[in-house]
Amino acid sequence: MATTAIPSETSPRSAAWPGALLVMGRVALGLIFLYAAYAKLHFEGEWHLRDYHFFFAMAIDSYKMLPISAVQIMARVLPWFELALGGLLIAGVAVRWIGSITSALLLVFIGAMTRAKILGLEINCGCFGNNEKLGTATLIRDSSLLFLALAVTIGAFLIKKRQDKVSS
Amino acid sequence: MKSHPVRQLAVLTLAALCAVATAICATAQTKAPTPASAKADAQAANPNFVKAIGNPNAPITMEVFGDFQCPACRGFFEGTTKQVIDDYVIPGKVYLIHRDFPLEMHPYARQAARLANAAAEFGQFEAIERALYDHQDEWSAKGNIDEVIASNFPAAQFKKFQTFETQHISEINASIERDRALGMQRNVNQTPTIYITAHGKTEALPGGGVDYKLLKSYFDYLLRQ
């Protein structure tokens, strides 16, 4: 008995690679966030789990945006928040929402960096460790990260939408 | 041909990944070598011109790579260093060392550093540092340092600084160069850059100066250890 192949809009193989790229994107973003957290907790050749927040607070304060009390809280929390975001992105947990939070966080970082550049502040970025000077290269790098985070977030939303469409 | 939005996003993600990888490679930072003991460096780098305040045996040593013509250095001195001197240096908790790091963009920074080195030889480093920063606006435009700073000292004493500076110009320049070389060795790329040594470890603080409250909380933490 002759069989006829049913033509489909997308073959299974071509339908899989956007998903694979999305995985690559979120894992890469997750690793970058893990590294950002690591660089704030481990520097000068050793772990600084007990005093990292002093150094990071000084870096945050150099942006001249927040009161000292807020700077101190942010310095204590942010590395662990980045660590959690990185871990969740790699694990693929709630990618749409974690991606959205990551994009929002990067948007805040880029806003602060742009403001510092406009004001002509000669400061350190504080992005990956405490001794990286804020400059055009750091702004371009963080903008690329935002681009990646947005691509991952929008991709995750679109894939979810397609899956919902197929299942209904 | 119909283009698929998910596929377009996948291509976009791939492009973003490439952009991120390139940007990270471009901004990869070089790790600064961990400096040796600051006190040992102070003696080695400045055998004659010790620009330091306080007790050399204090539990904490704070080194400031500074430029007398740099506005950020003045801001750090006025907002932080003066309080550090009152609250930590005078009570013997912090030993404060100044390192000359005159930047090329400041034409009178070296001249100011030479005068500070000469004054240091007469035990007047703290006084001249205050005078240079307090009156930075007045001398940094025209370079009339002697004219502006002289009024802060008795005439005879200031004359001694000037004479010493003239007679020992090559030694003073060598001292400034030693400080600069030490800074270059530690990858100092802006002023002020601060190093804190305590419990046998030296840590670089984020460059550009530090708020007094934050520095105070770090000092208190170190003193509690």
CSV table of C-alpha atoms in Angstrom, one decimal, chain A:
chain,number,residue,atom,x,y,z
A,1,MET,CA,0.0,0.0,0.0
A,2,ALA,CA,1.4,3.3,-1.0
A,3,THR,CA,1.7,6.0,1.6
A,4,THR,CA,1.7,9.7,1.1
A,5,ALA,CA,3.7,12.0,3.3
A,6,ILE,CA,1.6,14.8,4.8
A,7,PRO,CA,3.4,18.1,4.0
A,8,SER,CA,3.9,20.2,7.1
A,9,GLU,CA,4.7,23.9,7.4
A,10,THR,CA,7.9,23.2,9.3
A,11,SER,CA,9.8,19.9,9.6
A,12,PRO,CA,10.5,18.6,13.1
A,13,ARG,CA,14.2,19.4,12.7
A,14,SER,CA,13.7,23.0,11.6
A,15,ALA,CA,11.1,23.5,14.4
A,16,ALA,CA,13.6,22.4,17.0
A,17,TRP,CA,16.6,24.7,16.3
A,18,PRO,CA,14.9,28.0,17.5
A,19,GLY,CA,14.3,26.2,20.8
A,20,ALA,CA,17.9,25.0,20.9
A,21,LEU,CA,19.2,28.5,20.2
A,22,LEU,CA,17.0,29.9,22.9
A,23,VAL,CA,18.6,27.3,25.3
A,24,MET,CA,22.0,28.5,24.2
A,25,GLY,CA,21.0,32.1,24.7
A,26,ARG,CA,19.6,31.7,28.2
A,27,VAL,CA,22.5,29.4,29.3
A,28,ALA,CA,25.0,32.0,28.0
A,29,LEU,CA,23.2,34.8,29.8
A,30,GLY,CA,23.0,32.7,32.9
A,31,LEU,CA,26.7,32.0,32.8
A,32,ILE,CA,27.5,35.7,32.4
A,33,PHE,CA,25.3,36.5,35.4
A,34,LEU,CA,27.0,33.8,37.4
A,35,TYR,CA,30.4,35.2,36.5
A,36,ALA,CA,29.2,38.7,37.4
A,37,ALA,CA,28.2,37.4,40.9
A,38,TYR,CA,31.5,35.4,41.2
A,39,ALA,CA,33.6,38.5,40.3
A,40,LYS,CA,31.9,40.5,43.1
A,41,LEU,CA,32.5,37.7,45.7
A,42,HIS,CA,36.0,36.5,44.6
A,43,PHE,CA,38.7,39.0,43.8
A,44,GLU,CA,42.4,39.6,44.5
A,45,GLY,CA,42.8,35.9,44.4
A,46,GLU,CA,40.5,34.9,47.2
A,47,TRP,CA,36.8,34.7,48.3
A,48,HIS,CA,35.4,37.8,50.1
A,49,LEU,CA,32.2,36.3,51.4
A,50,ARG,CA,32.4,38.4,54.6
A,51,ASP,CA,33.6,41.7,53.3
A,52,TYR,CA,32.6,41.8,49.6
A,53,HIS,CA,29.8,44.3,50.3
A,54,PHE,CA,32.2,47.0,51.5
A,55,PHE,CA,34.0,47.0,48.2
A,56,PHE,CA,30.8,46.7,46.1
A,57,ALA,CA,29.1,49.4,48.1
A,58,MET,CA,32.0,51.8,47.3
A,59,ALA,CA,31.6,51.0,43.6
A,60,ILE,CA,27.8,51.5,43.7
A,61,ASP,CA,28.2,54.7,45.6
A,62,SER,CA,30.5,56.2,43.0
A,63,TYR,CA,27.5,56.4,40.7
A,64,LYS,CA,26.1,59.1,43.1
A,65,MET,CA,22.5,57.9,42.7
A,66,LEU,CA,21.4,56.4,46.0
A,67,PRO,CA,21.6,57.3,49.7
A,68,ILE,CA,24.2,55.4,51.6
A,69,SER,CA,21.7,53.1,53.4
A,70,ALA,CA,20.3,52.0,50.0
A,71,VAL,CA,23.8,51.5,48.6
A,72,GLN,CA,24.7,49.3,51.6
A,73,ILE,CA,21.6,47.1,51.1
A,74,MET,CA,22.1,46.9,47.4
A,75,ALA,CA,25.7,45.9,47.8
A,76,ARG,CA,24.8,43.0,50.1
A,77,VAL,CA,21.9,41.7,48.0
A,78,LEU,CA,22.8,42.3,44.3
A,79,PRO,CA,25.6,39.6,43.9
A,80,TRP,CA,23.3,36.9,45.4
A,81,PHE,CA,20.4,38.2,43.2
A,82,GLU,CA,22.6,37.9,40.1
A,83,LEU,CA,23.7,34.4,41.2
A,84,ALA,CA,20.0,33.4,41.5
A,85,LEU,CA,19.1,34.9,38.2
A,86,GLY,CA,22.0,33.1,36.5
A,87,GLY,CA,21.1,29.8,38.1
A,88,LEU,CA,17.5,30.1,37.2
A,89,LEU,CA,18.3,31.0,33.6
A,90,ILE,CA,20.6,28.0,33.2
A,91,ALA,CA,18.0,25.7,34.8
A,92,GLY,CA,15.4,27.1,32.5
A,93,VAL,CA,12.9,27.9,35.3
A,94,ALA,CA,10.2,30.4,34.3
A,95,VAL,CA,12.3,31.7,31.5
A,96,ARG,CA,9.8,34.3,30.4
A,97,TRP,CA,9.6,35.9,33.8
A,98,ILE,CA,13.3,35.5,34.8
A,99,GLY,CA,14.2,36.9,31.3
A,100,SER,CA,11.9,39.9,31.9
A,101,ILE,CA,13.5,40.5,35.3
A,102,THR,CA,17.0,40.2,33.8
A,103,SER,CA,16.2,42.6,31.0
A,104,ALA,CA,14.8,45.1,33.5
A,105,LEU,CA,17.9,44.8,35.7
A,106,LEU,CA,20.2,45.3,32.7
A,107,LEU,CA,18.1,48.3,31.6
A,108,VAL,CA,18.6,49.9,35.1
A,109,PHE,CA,22.4,49.2,34.9
A,110,ILE,CA,22.6,50.7,31.4
A,111,GLY,CA,20.6,53.7,32.6
A,112,ALA,CA,23.0,54.3,35.5
A,113,MET,CA,26.0,53.8,33.4
A,114,THR,CA,24.7,56.2,30.7
A,115,ARG,CA,23.9,58.8,33.4
A,116,ALA,CA,27.4,58.5,34.8
A,117,LYS,CA,29.0,58.9,31.3
A,118,ILE,CA,26.8,62.0,30.7
A,119,LEU,CA,27.9,63.5,34.0
A,120,GLY,CA,31.5,62.7,33.2
A,121,LEU,CA,32.0,60.6,36.3
A,122,GLU,CA,35.4,58.9,36.2
A,123,ILE,CA,34.4,55.8,38.0
A,124,ASN,CA,34.5,52.0,37.9
A,125,CYS,CA,31.7,50.1,36.3
A,126,GLY,CA,31.3,47.6,39.2
A,127,CYS,CA,29.8,45.1,36.7
A,128,PHE,CA,32.4,42.3,36.7
A,129,GLY,CA,34.5,43.0,39.8
A,130,ASN,CA,35.5,46.3,41.4
A,131,ASN,CA,38.4,47.5,39.2
A,132,GLU,CA,36.9,47.8,35.7
A,133,LYS,CA,36.7,51.4,34.5
A,134,LEU,CA,33.4,52.6,33.1
A,135,GLY,CA,33.8,53.5,29.5
A,136,THR,CA,32.2,53.1,26.1
A,137,ALA,CA,33.3,49.5,25.8
A,138,THR,CA,31.5,48.6,29.0
A,139,LEU,CA,28.4,50.3,27.8
A,140,ILE,CA,28.5,48.5,24.5
A,141,ARG,CA,29.0,45.2,26.3
A,142,ASP,CA,26.1,45.7,28.7
A,143,SER,CA,23.9,46.8,25.8
A,144,SER,CA,24.7,43.6,24.0
A,145,LEU,CA,23.7,41.7,27.2
A,146,LEU,CA,20.4,43.6,27.2
A,147,PHE,CA,19.9,42.7,23.5
A,148,LEU,CA,20.5,39.0,24.4
A,149,ALA,CA,18.2,39.1,27.5
A,150,LEU,CA,15.5,40.7,25.4
A,151,ALA,CA,15.9,38.1,22.6
A,152,VAL,CA,15.7,35.3,25.2
A,153,THR,CA,12.6,36.8,26.8
A,154,ILE,CA,10.7,37.5,23.6
A,155,GLY,CA,11.8,34.1,22.2
A,156,ALA,CA,10.5,32.4,25.4
A,157,PHE,CA,7.1,34.2,25.1
A,158,LEU,CA,6.8,33.3,21.4
A,159,ILE,CA,7.6,29.7,21.9
A,160,LYS,CA,5.1,29.5,24.7
A,161,LYS,CA,2.5,31.1,22.5
A,162,ARG,CA,3.2,28.6,19.7
A,163,GLN,CA,3.0,25.7,22.1
A,164,ASP,CA,-0.4,27.0,23.4
A,165,LYS,CA,-1.6,27.3,19.9
A,166,VAL,CA,-0.6,23.7,19.0
A,167,SER,CA,-2.1,22.2,22.2
A,168,SER,CA,-5.4,24.1,21.6
